[in-house]
mmCIF file with all atom_site columns, C-alpha atoms in Angstrom:
data_model
loop_
_atom_site.group_PDB
_atom_site.id
_atom_site.type_symbol
_atom_site.label_atom_id
_atom_site.label_alt_id
_atom_site.label_comp_id
_atom_site.label_asym_id
_atom_site.label_entity_id
_atom_site.label_seq_id
_atom_site.pdbx_PDB_ins_code
_atom_site.Cartn_x
_atom_site.Cartn_y
_atom_site.Cartn_z
_atom_site.occupancy
_atom_site.B_iso_or_equiv
_atom_site.pdbx_formal_charge
_atom_site.auth_seq_id
_atom_site.auth_comp_id
_atom_site.auth_asym_id
_atom_site.auth_atom_id
_atom_site.pdbx_PDB_model_num
ATOM 1   C CA . MET A 1 1   ? 135.658 59.519  86.027  1.00 38.00 ? 26  MET A CA 1
ATOM 2   C CA . ASN A 1 2   ? 133.219 62.410  85.700  1.00 42.00 ? 27  ASN A CA 1
ATOM 3   C CA . SER A 1 3   ? 132.335 62.671  82.019  1.00 41.00 ? 28  SER A CA 1
ATOM 4   C CA . THR A 1 4   ? 130.015 65.677  82.420  1.00 42.00 ? 29  THR A CA 1
ATOM 5   C CA . ILE A 1 5   ? 131.425 68.774  80.750  1.00 46.00 ? 30  ILE A CA 1
ATOM 6   C CA . GLY A 1 6   ? 131.204 72.128  82.491  1.00 43.00 ? 31  GLY A CA 1
ATOM 7   C CA . SER A 1 7   ? 129.849 70.931  85.816  1.00 42.00 ? 32  SER A CA 1
ATOM 8   C CA . TYR A 1 8   ? 132.892 71.234  88.077  1.00 40.00 ? 33  TYR A CA 1
ATOM 9   C CA . PRO A 1 9   ? 131.534 72.318  91.472  1.00 47.00 ? 34  PRO A CA 1
ATOM 10  C CA . GLU A 1 10  ? 132.558 75.734  92.787  1.00 49.00 ? 35  GLU A CA 1
ATOM 11  C CA . ARG A 1 11  ? 133.614 74.994  96.355  1.00 50.00 ? 36  ARG A CA 1
ATOM 12  C CA . THR A 1 12  ? 135.281 78.252  97.347  1.00 53.00 ? 37  THR A CA 1
ATOM 13  C CA . ASN A 1 13  ? 134.064 81.750  96.595  1.00 58.00 ? 38  ASN A CA 1
ATOM 14  C CA . ILE A 1 14  ? 137.145 83.883  95.903  1.00 55.00 ? 39  ILE A CA 1
ATOM 15  C CA . SER A 1 15  ? 135.208 87.093  95.314  1.00 62.00 ? 40  SER A CA 1
ATOM 16  C CA . SER A 1 16  ? 132.364 88.868  97.027  1.00 73.00 ? 41  SER A CA 1
ATOM 17  C CA . HIS A 1 17  ? 129.211 90.837  96.254  1.00 89.00 ? 42  HIS A CA 1
ATOM 18  C CA . THR A 1 18  ? 130.601 93.381  98.711  1.00 93.00 ? 43  THR A CA 1
ATOM 19  C CA . LEU A 1 19  ? 133.596 95.668  98.226  1.00 95.00 ? 44  LEU A CA 1
ATOM 20  C CA . PHE A 1 20  ? 135.509 96.699  101.353 1.00 94.00 ? 45  PHE A CA 1
ATOM 21  C CA . HIS A 1 21  ? 137.191 100.018 102.102 1.00 95.00 ? 46  HIS A CA 1
ATOM 22  C CA . PHE A 1 22  ? 139.789 99.579  104.863 1.00 92.00 ? 47  PHE A CA 1
ATOM 23  C CA . THR A 1 23  ? 141.204 102.077 107.333 1.00 91.00 ? 48  THR A CA 1
ATOM 24  C CA . SER A 1 24  ? 143.318 101.958 110.485 1.00 88.00 ? 49  SER A CA 1
ATOM 25  C CA . SER A 1 25  ? 141.194 104.472 112.405 1.00 92.00 ? 50  SER A CA 1
ATOM 26  C CA . TYR A 1 26  ? 137.824 104.234 114.137 1.00 96.00 ? 51  TYR A CA 1
ATOM 27  C CA . ASP A 1 27  ? 137.466 108.019 113.725 1.00 96.00 ? 52  ASP A CA 1
ATOM 28  C CA . VAL A 1 28  ? 137.541 107.577 109.957 1.00 96.00 ? 53  VAL A CA 1
ATOM 29  C CA . ILE A 1 29  ? 134.673 105.096 110.203 1.00 97.00 ? 54  ILE A CA 1
ATOM 30  C CA . GLU A 1 30  ? 132.555 107.723 111.964 1.00 97.00 ? 55  GLU A CA 1
ATOM 31  C CA . LYS A 1 31  ? 133.506 110.382 109.405 1.00 97.00 ? 56  LYS A CA 1
ATOM 32  C CA . ILE A 1 32  ? 132.451 108.111 106.547 1.00 97.00 ? 57  ILE A CA 1
ATOM 33  C CA . LEU A 1 33  ? 129.172 107.240 108.246 1.00 97.00 ? 58  LEU A CA 1
ATOM 34  C CA . SER A 1 34  ? 128.276 110.797 109.294 1.00 96.00 ? 59  SER A CA 1
ATOM 35  C CA . PRO A 1 35  ? 124.898 111.837 107.813 1.00 95.00 ? 60  PRO A CA 1
ATOM 36  C CA . SER A 1 36  ? 124.943 113.913 104.644 1.00 93.00 ? 61  SER A CA 1
ATOM 37  C CA . SER A 1 37  ? 121.335 114.341 103.543 1.00 84.00 ? 62  SER A CA 1
ATOM 38  C CA . GLY A 1 38  ? 118.364 112.120 104.117 1.00 79.00 ? 63  GLY A CA 1
ATOM 39  C CA . GLN A 1 39  ? 119.549 108.567 104.619 1.00 85.00 ? 64  GLN A CA 1
ATOM 40  C CA . ARG A 1 40  ? 122.861 109.144 102.852 1.00 94.00 ? 65  ARG A CA 1
ATOM 41  C CA . ILE A 1 41  ? 126.253 109.035 104.520 1.00 96.00 ? 66  ILE A CA 1
ATOM 42  C CA . SER A 1 42  ? 129.071 111.570 104.046 1.00 96.00 ? 67  SER A CA 1
ATOM 43  C CA . GLY A 1 43  ? 130.932 108.814 102.239 1.00 96.00 ? 68  GLY A CA 1
ATOM 44  C CA . PHE A 1 44  ? 134.423 108.148 100.981 1.00 97.00 ? 69  PHE A CA 1
ATOM 45  C CA . LYS A 1 45  ? 137.112 110.770 100.508 1.00 95.00 ? 70  LYS A CA 1
ATOM 46  C CA . PHE A 1 46  ? 139.476 110.871 97.543  1.00 96.00 ? 71  PHE A CA 1
ATOM 47  C CA . SER A 1 47  ? 143.182 110.795 98.315  1.00 93.00 ? 72  SER A CA 1
ATOM 48  C CA . LYS A 1 48  ? 146.193 111.459 96.141  1.00 93.00 ? 73  LYS A CA 1
ATOM 49  C CA . ILE A 1 49  ? 147.981 108.177 95.469  1.00 93.00 ? 74  ILE A CA 1
ATOM 50  C CA . TYR A 1 50  ? 150.927 107.129 93.371  1.00 95.00 ? 75  TYR A CA 1
ATOM 51  C CA . GLU A 1 51  ? 151.498 103.808 91.683  1.00 96.00 ? 76  GLU A CA 1
ATOM 52  C CA . LYS A 1 52  ? 154.775 102.591 90.211  1.00 96.00 ? 77  LYS A CA 1
ATOM 53  C CA . ILE A 1 53  ? 154.500 101.137 86.716  1.00 97.00 ? 78  ILE A CA 1
ATOM 54  C CA . ALA A 1 54  ? 155.954 97.631  86.530  1.00 96.00 ? 79  ALA A CA 1
ATOM 55  C CA . GLY A 1 55  ? 159.140 97.224  84.518  1.00 94.00 ? 80  GLY A CA 1
ATOM 56  C CA . THR A 1 56  ? 159.886 100.960 84.472  1.00 97.00 ? 81  THR A CA 1
ATOM 57  C CA . LYS A 1 57  ? 161.146 103.787 86.630  1.00 97.00 ? 82  LYS A CA 1
ATOM 58  C CA . LEU A 1 58  ? 157.872 105.626 86.053  1.00 98.00 ? 83  LEU A CA 1
ATOM 59  C CA . ALA A 1 59  ? 154.981 106.308 88.398  1.00 97.00 ? 84  ALA A CA 1
ATOM 60  C CA . TYR A 1 60  ? 151.685 108.116 88.159  1.00 97.00 ? 85  TYR A CA 1
ATOM 61  C CA . PHE A 1 61  ? 149.768 110.286 90.620  1.00 97.00 ? 86  PHE A CA 1
ATOM 62  C CA . VAL A 1 62  ? 145.972 110.395 90.651  1.00 96.00 ? 87  VAL A CA 1
ATOM 63  C CA . ASP A 1 63  ? 142.985 111.005 92.940  1.00 96.00 ? 88  ASP A CA 1
ATOM 64  C CA . SER A 1 64  ? 141.544 107.678 94.001  1.00 96.00 ? 89  SER A CA 1
ATOM 65  C CA . ILE A 1 65  ? 139.280 105.752 96.375  1.00 97.00 ? 90  ILE A CA 1
ATOM 66  C CA . SER A 1 66  ? 140.158 102.076 96.755  1.00 96.00 ? 91  SER A CA 1
ATOM 67  C CA . PHE A 1 67  ? 138.066 99.041  97.613  1.00 96.00 ? 92  PHE A CA 1
ATOM 68  C CA . CYS A 1 68  ? 138.898 95.337  97.765  1.00 93.00 ? 93  CYS A CA 1
ATOM 69  C CA . ASP A 1 69  ? 136.917 92.411  96.412  1.00 92.00 ? 94  ASP A CA 1
ATOM 70  C CA . ILE A 1 70  ? 137.709 90.059  99.284  1.00 86.00 ? 95  ILE A CA 1
ATOM 71  C CA . PRO A 1 71  ? 135.257 87.702  100.991 1.00 81.00 ? 96  PRO A CA 1
ATOM 72  C CA . LEU A 1 72  ? 135.114 87.895  104.779 1.00 80.00 ? 97  LEU A CA 1
ATOM 73  C CA . SER A 1 73  ? 136.783 84.500  105.108 1.00 76.00 ? 98  SER A CA 1
ATOM 74  C CA . MET A 1 74  ? 139.940 85.950  103.501 1.00 77.00 ? 99  MET A CA 1
ATOM 75  C CA . VAL A 1 75  ? 140.043 89.375  105.155 1.00 77.00 ? 100 VAL A CA 1
ATOM 76  C CA . LYS A 1 76  ? 142.519 88.561  107.942 1.00 73.00 ? 101 LYS A CA 1
ATOM 77  C CA . ASN A 1 77  ? 145.743 88.952  105.942 1.00 70.00 ? 102 ASN A CA 1
ATOM 78  C CA . HIS A 1 78  ? 144.524 92.191  104.417 1.00 71.00 ? 103 HIS A CA 1
ATOM 79  C CA . VAL A 1 79  ? 143.763 93.984  107.685 1.00 73.00 ? 104 VAL A CA 1
ATOM 80  C CA . ASN A 1 80  ? 147.339 93.391  108.813 1.00 71.00 ? 105 ASN A CA 1
ATOM 81  C CA . TRP A 1 81  ? 148.417 95.796  106.063 1.00 71.00 ? 106 TRP A CA 1
ATOM 82  C CA . TYR A 1 82  ? 145.688 98.409  105.776 1.00 75.00 ? 107 TYR A CA 1
ATOM 83  C CA . GLY A 1 83  ? 143.932 98.496  109.127 1.00 81.00 ? 108 GLY A CA 1
ATOM 84  C CA . ALA A 1 84  ? 141.315 96.421  110.878 1.00 87.00 ? 109 ALA A CA 1
ATOM 85  C CA . TYR A 1 85  ? 138.402 98.802  110.359 1.00 93.00 ? 110 TYR A CA 1
ATOM 86  C CA . ALA A 1 86  ? 136.351 98.508  107.190 1.00 93.00 ? 111 ALA A CA 1
ATOM 87  C CA . ILE A 1 87  ? 133.067 99.370  105.563 1.00 95.00 ? 112 ILE A CA 1
ATOM 88  C CA . GLY A 1 88  ? 131.602 96.966  103.021 1.00 95.00 ? 113 GLY A CA 1
ATOM 89  C CA . ILE A 1 89  ? 129.404 98.420  100.267 1.00 96.00 ? 114 ILE A CA 1
ATOM 90  C CA . LYS A 1 90  ? 127.316 96.587  97.688  1.00 96.00 ? 115 LYS A CA 1
ATOM 91  C CA . ARG A 1 91  ? 129.449 96.089  94.610  1.00 95.00 ? 116 ARG A CA 1
ATOM 92  C CA . SER A 1 92  ? 126.461 96.798  92.338  1.00 96.00 ? 117 SER A CA 1
ATOM 93  C CA . VAL A 1 93  ? 126.141 100.273 93.894  1.00 97.00 ? 118 VAL A CA 1
ATOM 94  C CA . LEU A 1 94  ? 129.825 101.132 93.582  1.00 97.00 ? 119 LEU A CA 1
ATOM 95  C CA . LYS A 1 95  ? 129.814 100.071 89.935  1.00 97.00 ? 120 LYS A CA 1
ATOM 96  C CA . THR A 1 96  ? 127.227 102.753 89.194  1.00 97.00 ? 121 THR A CA 1
ATOM 97  C CA . LEU A 1 97  ? 129.526 105.286 90.898  1.00 97.00 ? 122 LEU A CA 1
ATOM 98  C CA . GLY A 1 98  ? 132.452 104.471 88.622  1.00 96.00 ? 123 GLY A CA 1
ATOM 99  C CA . ALA A 1 99  ? 134.274 101.704 90.495  1.00 98.00 ? 124 ALA A CA 1
ATOM 100 C CA . SER A 1 100 ? 136.154 99.260  88.267  1.00 97.00 ? 125 SER A CA 1
ATOM 101 C CA . PRO A 1 101 ? 138.823 96.609  88.860  1.00 97.00 ? 126 PRO A CA 1
ATOM 102 C CA . VAL A 1 102 ? 142.419 97.734  88.403  1.00 98.00 ? 127 VAL A CA 1
ATOM 103 C CA . PHE A 1 103 ? 144.646 96.241  85.700  1.00 97.00 ? 128 PHE A CA 1
ATOM 104 C CA . TYR A 1 104 ? 147.434 94.175  87.238  1.00 97.00 ? 129 TYR A CA 1
ATOM 105 C CA . SER A 1 105 ? 150.660 94.155  85.251  1.00 97.00 ? 130 SER A CA 1
ATOM 106 C CA . HIS A 1 106 ? 154.231 92.898  85.549  1.00 96.00 ? 131 HIS A CA 1
ATOM 107 C CA . SER A 1 107 ? 157.564 93.582  83.867  1.00 94.00 ? 132 SER A CA 1
ATOM 108 C CA . LYS A 1 108 ? 156.713 91.282  80.926  1.00 95.00 ? 133 LYS A CA 1
ATOM 109 C CA . THR A 1 109 ? 153.122 92.392  80.294  1.00 96.00 ? 134 THR A CA 1
ATOM 110 C CA . ASP A 1 110 ? 152.745 92.938  76.559  1.00 95.00 ? 135 ASP A CA 1
ATOM 111 C CA . ARG A 1 111 ? 151.401 95.997  74.745  1.00 94.00 ? 136 ARG A CA 1
ATOM 112 C CA . ILE A 1 112 ? 152.745 98.492  77.300  1.00 95.00 ? 137 ILE A CA 1
ATOM 113 C CA . PRO A 1 113 ? 156.230 100.089 77.430  1.00 95.00 ? 138 PRO A CA 1
ATOM 114 C CA . HIS A 1 114 ? 158.837 98.746  79.832  1.00 95.00 ? 139 HIS A CA 1
ATOM 115 C CA . ASN A 1 115 ? 161.326 101.581 79.724  1.00 94.00 ? 140 ASN A CA 1
ATOM 116 C CA . SER A 1 116 ? 161.351 105.069 81.206  1.00 96.00 ? 141 SER A CA 1
ATOM 117 C CA . ASN A 1 117 ? 161.998 107.354 78.239  1.00 96.00 ? 142 ASN A CA 1
ATOM 118 C CA . SER A 1 118 ? 159.871 110.272 77.072  1.00 96.00 ? 143 SER A CA 1
ATOM 119 C CA . ASN A 1 119 ? 157.977 108.093 74.562  1.00 97.00 ? 144 ASN A CA 1
ATOM 120 C CA . SER A 1 120 ? 156.855 105.840 77.398  1.00 97.00 ? 145 SER A CA 1
ATOM 121 C CA . ILE A 1 121 ? 155.742 108.841 79.455  1.00 97.00 ? 146 ILE A CA 1
ATOM 122 C CA . ASP A 1 122 ? 153.727 110.100 76.468  1.00 97.00 ? 147 ASP A CA 1
ATOM 123 C CA . PHE A 1 123 ? 152.156 106.651 76.036  1.00 97.00 ? 148 PHE A CA 1
ATOM 124 C CA . PHE A 1 124 ? 150.898 106.515 79.633  1.00 98.00 ? 149 PHE A CA 1
ATOM 125 C CA . LYS A 1 125 ? 149.763 110.151 79.610  1.00 97.00 ? 150 LYS A CA 1
ATOM 126 C CA . SER A 1 126 ? 147.766 109.585 76.422  1.00 96.00 ? 151 SER A CA 1
ATOM 127 C CA . SER A 1 127 ? 145.582 106.903 78.043  1.00 95.00 ? 152 SER A CA 1
ATOM 128 C CA . PRO A 1 128 ? 144.711 108.302 81.495  1.00 96.00 ? 153 PRO A CA 1
ATOM 129 C CA . TRP A 1 129 ? 141.684 106.030 82.058  1.00 96.00 ? 154 TRP A CA 1
ATOM 130 C CA . PHE A 1 130 ? 143.868 102.973 81.502  1.00 97.00 ? 155 PHE A CA 1
ATOM 131 C CA . THR A 1 131 ? 147.015 104.243 83.225  1.00 98.00 ? 156 THR A CA 1
ATOM 132 C CA . SER A 1 132 ? 145.139 105.412 86.330  1.00 97.00 ? 157 SER A CA 1
ATOM 133 C CA . ARG A 1 133 ? 144.092 101.808 86.957  1.00 97.00 ? 158 ARG A CA 1
ATOM 134 C CA . LEU A 1 134 ? 147.465 100.131 86.423  1.00 98.00 ? 159 LEU A CA 1
ATOM 135 C CA . LYS A 1 135 ? 148.904 98.309  89.432  1.00 97.00 ? 160 LYS A CA 1
ATOM 136 C CA . GLN A 1 136 ? 151.874 96.008  89.920  1.00 96.00 ? 161 GLN A CA 1
ATOM 137 C CA . VAL A 1 137 ? 151.209 92.314  90.550  1.00 97.00 ? 162 VAL A CA 1
ATOM 138 C CA . TYR A 1 138 ? 154.041 92.345  93.082  1.00 94.00 ? 163 TYR A CA 1
ATOM 139 C CA . GLY A 1 139 ? 156.148 95.112  94.571  1.00 91.00 ? 164 GLY A CA 1
ATOM 140 C CA . LYS A 1 140 ? 157.153 97.078  97.625  1.00 85.00 ? 165 LYS A CA 1
ATOM 141 C CA . GLN A 1 141 ? 154.629 98.705  99.957  1.00 80.00 ? 166 GLN A CA 1
ATOM 142 C CA . VAL A 1 142 ? 155.939 101.791 101.728 1.00 79.00 ? 167 VAL A CA 1
ATOM 143 C CA . PHE A 1 143 ? 155.144 102.614 105.357 1.00 73.00 ? 168 PHE A CA 1
ATOM 144 C CA . GLU A 1 144 ? 156.064 105.612 107.482 1.00 71.00 ? 169 GLU A CA 1
ATOM 145 C CA . ASN A 1 145 ? 156.683 105.528 111.228 1.00 73.00 ? 170 ASN A CA 1
ATOM 146 C CA . ASP A 1 146 ? 157.716 108.709 113.063 1.00 74.00 ? 171 ASP A CA 1
ATOM 147 C CA . GLY A 1 147 ? 159.071 110.151 109.840 1.00 72.00 ? 172 GLY A CA 1
ATOM 148 C CA . GLU A 1 148 ? 161.090 107.023 108.995 1.00 77.00 ? 173 GLU A CA 1
ATOM 149 C CA . LEU A 1 149 ? 160.256 105.126 105.827 1.00 76.00 ? 174 LEU A CA 1
ATOM 150 C CA . TYR A 1 150 ? 160.373 101.355 105.561 1.00 79.00 ? 175 TYR A CA 1
ATOM 151 C CA . PHE A 1 151 ? 159.226 98.875  102.942 1.00 82.00 ? 176 PHE A CA 1
ATOM 152 C CA . LYS A 1 152 ? 157.649 95.457  102.794 1.00 82.00 ? 177 LYS A CA 1
ATOM 153 C CA . ASN A 1 153 ? 157.148 93.238  99.769  1.00 87.00 ? 178 ASN A CA 1
ATOM 154 C CA . ARG A 1 154 ? 153.514 92.777  98.851  1.00 88.00 ? 179 ARG A CA 1
ATOM 155 C CA . LYS A 1 155 ? 151.619 90.677  96.312  1.00 91.00 ? 180 LYS A CA 1
ATOM 156 C CA . PHE A 1 156 ? 149.083 93.340  95.354  1.00 92.00 ? 181 PHE A CA 1
ATOM 157 C CA . TYR A 1 157 ? 147.252 90.904  93.098  1.00 93.00 ? 182 TYR A CA 1
ATOM 158 C CA . ASN A 1 158 ? 145.765 89.256  96.206  1.00 89.00 ? 183 ASN A CA 1
ATOM 159 C CA . GLU A 1 159 ? 143.882 92.464  97.023  1.00 88.00 ? 184 GLU A CA 1
ATOM 160 C CA . ARG A 1 160 ? 141.655 92.296  93.924  1.00 92.00 ? 185 ARG A CA 1
ATOM 161 C CA . GLU A 1 161 ? 141.400 96.055  94.073  1.00 95.00 ? 186 GLU A CA 1
ATOM 162 C CA . TRP A 1 162 ? 138.546 98.087  92.626  1.00 97.00 ? 187 TRP A CA 1
ATOM 163 C CA . ARG A 1 163 ? 139.058 101.802 92.243  1.00 98.00 ? 188 ARG A CA 1
ATOM 164 C CA . ILE A 1 164 ? 137.086 105.003 91.729  1.00 98.00 ? 189 ILE A CA 1
ATOM 165 C CA . VAL A 1 165 ? 139.314 107.562 90.004  1.00 97.00 ? 190 VAL A CA 1
ATOM 166 C CA . GLY A 1 166 ? 138.732 111.321 89.951  1.00 95.00 ? 191 GLY A CA 1
ATOM 167 C CA . ASN A 1 167 ? 140.214 114.085 87.804  1.00 92.00 ? 192 ASN A CA 1
ATOM 168 C CA . ILE A 1 168 ? 141.950 111.688 85.416  1.00 94.00 ? 193 ILE A CA 1
ATOM 169 C CA . GLU A 1 169 ? 142.707 114.631 83.145  1.00 92.00 ? 194 GLU A CA 1
ATOM 170 C CA . GLN A 1 170 ? 145.013 115.874 85.926  1.00 92.00 ? 195 GLN A CA 1
ATOM 171 C CA . MET A 1 171 ? 146.844 112.546 86.289  1.00 96.00 ? 196 MET A CA 1
ATOM 172 C CA . GLU A 1 172 ? 150.628 113.017 86.332  1.00 96.00 ? 197 GLU A CA 1
ATOM 173 C CA . VAL A 1 173 ? 153.275 110.589 85.060  1.00 97.00 ? 198 VAL A CA 1
ATOM 174 C CA . VAL A 1 174 ? 156.802 111.127 86.370  1.00 97.00 ? 199 VAL A CA 1
ATOM 175 C CA . SER A 1 175 ? 160.165 109.389 86.297  1.00 97.00 ? 200 SER A CA 1
ATOM 176 C CA . TYR A 1 176 ? 162.034 108.666 89.525  1.00 95.00 ? 201 TYR A CA 1
ATOM 177 C CA . LYS A 1 177 ? 165.245 107.118 90.843  1.00 94.00 ? 202 LYS A CA 1
ATOM 178 C CA . ASN A 1 178 ? 164.075 105.960 94.266  1.00 89.00 ? 203 ASN A CA 1
ATOM 179 C CA . GLU A 1 179 ? 160.709 105.800 95.952  1.00 87.00 ? 204 GLU A CA 1
ATOM 180 C CA . SER A 1 180 ? 161.472 108.460 98.533  1.00 86.00 ? 205 SER A CA 1
ATOM 181 C CA . GLU A 1 181 ? 161.262 110.994 95.670  1.00 91.00 ? 206 GLU A CA 1
ATOM 182 C CA . LEU A 1 182 ? 157.679 109.924 95.015  1.00 92.00 ? 207 LEU A CA 1
ATOM 183 C CA . ILE A 1 183 ? 156.719 110.163 98.674  1.00 88.00 ? 208 ILE A CA 1
ATOM 184 C CA . HIS A 1 184 ? 158.133 113.681 99.007  1.00 88.00 ? 209 HIS A CA 1
ATOM 185 C CA . TYR A 1 185 ? 156.529 114.768 95.730  1.00 92.00 ? 210 TYR A CA 1
ATOM 186 C CA . ARG A 1 186 ? 153.109 113.539 96.852  1.00 89.00 ? 211 ARG A CA 1
ATOM 187 C CA . LYS A 1 187 ? 153.406 115.702 99.971  1.00 86.00 ? 212 LYS A CA 1
ATOM 188 C CA . ARG A 1 188 ? 154.138 118.785 97.846  1.00 88.00 ? 213 ARG A CA 1
ATOM 189 C CA . ILE A 1 189 ? 151.422 118.497 95.211  1.00 86.00 ? 214 ILE A CA 1
ATOM 190 C CA . ALA A 1 190 ? 147.912 119.813 95.761  1.00 77.00 ? 215 ALA A CA 1
ATOM 191 C CA . PRO A 1 191 ? 145.653 117.558 97.842  1.00 78.00 ? 216 PRO A CA 1
ATOM 192 C CA . SER A 1 192 ? 142.362 116.199 96.558  1.00 80.00 ? 217 SER A CA 1
ATOM 193 C CA . TYR A 1 193 ? 139.461 118.632 96.734  1.00 87.00 ? 218 TYR A CA 1
ATOM 194 C CA . LEU A 1 194 ? 136.913 116.430 95.037  1.00 93.00 ? 219 LEU A CA 1
ATOM 195 C CA . PRO A 1 195 ? 133.521 115.866 96.672  1.00 95.00 ? 220 PRO A CA 1
ATOM 196 C CA . ASN A 1 196 ? 133.143 112.655 98.639  1.00 96.00 ? 221 ASN A CA 1
ATOM 197 C CA . ILE A 1 197 ? 131.507 109.621 97.087  1.00 96.00 ? 222 ILE A CA 1
ATOM 198 C CA . GLU A 1 198 ? 128.240 109.266 98.983  1.00 96.00 ? 223 GLU A CA 1
ATOM 199 C CA . VAL A 1 199 ? 126.059 106.167 99.286  1.00 97.00 ? 224 VAL A CA 1
ATOM 200 C CA . ALA A 1 200 ? 122.791 105.386 101.043 1.00 96.00 ? 225 ALA A CA 1
ATOM 201 C CA . ILE A 1 201 ? 122.982 103.948 104.545 1.00 95.00 ? 226 ILE A CA 1
ATOM 202 C CA . ASP A 1 202 ? 121.092 100.906 103.203 1.00 95.00 ? 227 ASP A CA 1
ATOM 203 C CA . ASP A 1 203 ? 123.906 100.226 100.723 1.00 96.00 ? 228 ASP A CA 1
ATOM 204 C CA . ILE A 1 204 ? 126.214 99.224  103.577 1.00 96.00 ? 229 ILE A CA 1
ATOM 205 C CA . GLU A 1 205 ? 126.553 95.465  103.953 1.00 94.00 ? 230 GLU A CA 1
ATOM 206 C CA . TYR A 1 206 ? 129.222 95.206  106.667 1.00 93.00 ? 231 TYR A CA 1
ATOM 207 C CA . ILE A 1 207 ? 131.074 97.339  109.174 1.00 94.00 ? 232 ILE A CA 1
ATOM 208 C CA . LEU A 1 208 ? 134.213 95.821  110.683 1.00 92.00 ? 233 LEU A CA 1
ATOM 209 C CA . LEU A 1 209 ? 135.568 97.102  113.992 1.00 93.00 ? 234 LEU A CA 1
ATOM 210 C CA . GLU A 1 210 ? 138.971 96.170  115.357 1.00 91.00 ? 235 GLU A CA 1
ATOM 211 C CA . LYS A 1 211 ? 138.204 96.019  119.087 1.00 91.00 ? 236 LYS A CA 1
ATOM 212 C CA . SER A 1 212 ? 135.208 95.105  121.204 1.00 92.00 ? 237 SER A CA 1
ATOM 213 C CA . THR A 1 213 ? 135.814 98.339  123.121 1.00 95.00 ? 238 THR A CA 1
ATOM 214 C CA . ASP A 1 214 ? 134.824 100.233 119.947 1.00 95.00 ? 239 ASP A CA 1
ATOM 215 C CA . LEU A 1 215 ? 131.313 98.794  120.100 1.00 95.00 ? 240 LEU A CA 1
ATOM 216 C CA . PRO A 1 216 ? 129.754 101.084 122.753 1.00 96.00 ? 241 PRO A CA 1
ATOM 217 C CA . ASN A 1 217 ? 130.891 104.196 120.895 1.00 96.00 ? 242 ASN A CA 1
ATOM 218 C CA . PHE A 1 218 ? 129.656 102.759 117.617 1.00 96.00 ? 243 PHE A CA 1
ATOM 219 C CA . VAL A 1 219 ? 126.222 101.856 119.014 1.00 95.00 ? 244 VAL A CA 1
ATOM 220 C CA . SER A 1 220 ? 125.911 105.346 120.489 1.00 96.00 ? 245 SER A CA 1
ATOM 221 C CA . PHE A 1 221 ? 126.924 106.927 117.178 1.00 96.00 ? 246 PHE A CA 1
ATOM 222 C CA . VAL A 1 222 ? 124.401 104.928 115.150 1.00 95.00 ? 247 VAL A CA 1
ATOM 223 C CA . SER A 1 223 ? 121.525 105.442 117.608 1.00 95.00 ? 248 SER A CA 1
ATOM 224 C CA . THR A 1 224 ? 122.188 109.188 117.609 1.00 95.00 ? 249 THR A CA 1
ATOM 225 C CA . HIS A 1 225 ? 122.471 109.720 113.847 1.00 93.00 ? 250 HIS A CA 1
ATOM 226 C CA . TYR A 1 226 ? 120.274 106.889 112.523 1.00 93.00 ? 251 TYR A CA 1
ATOM 227 C CA . PRO A 1 227 ? 117.633 106.252 115.208 1.00 88.00 ? 252 PRO A CA 1
ATOM 228 C CA . THR A 1 228 ? 115.260 104.496 112.785 1.00 84.00 ? 253 THR A CA 1
ATOM 229 C CA . LEU A 1 229 ? 117.707 101.716 111.902 1.00 79.00 ? 254 LEU A CA 1
#
């Protein structure tokens, strides 16, 4: 029996010093890495997202950039959902730019409303910094293929998401009956016009490419725009 207190060995690292931003497109990788000024890249673009609030028929819309705190050894399952291209940035850098972990909740989480009346809407609107980082532990992920919507169940908690939020004062909280309403509403509201979040080229820890055939284009891109690397 080990009688030493507090010395249990940590055998598996479930988090990383790098936060990953995933995409399904090689073109997006080049857009992110395009030079801005000096040795800085054009960076990450805000997008308008919605999140359903667990235990309610409420959802919020906000401008966001998402990253995941996932070590490379655990990336495989994630790329199957969000794309096999990714850029990994030092977590310490993203923290200075406003990135924080989201707050995972479920239908029994205390201290937050679990109904969809006007009082609940007022509660979530009154705390935009908190609300804009709420995410369900488990729920449905929507996908669109040739205009057709389909859903898959997803344990979002496994993503360990970090998020940079913009324009929280413009966050919207709405009630809905089915998710298709939220998807159509997001298409109608104004897109994000916030400036990109830029980082230095040296702040990049990893770049993940899906196919070996992407490598020649990537090498050519880097040698053209960053010849001193």
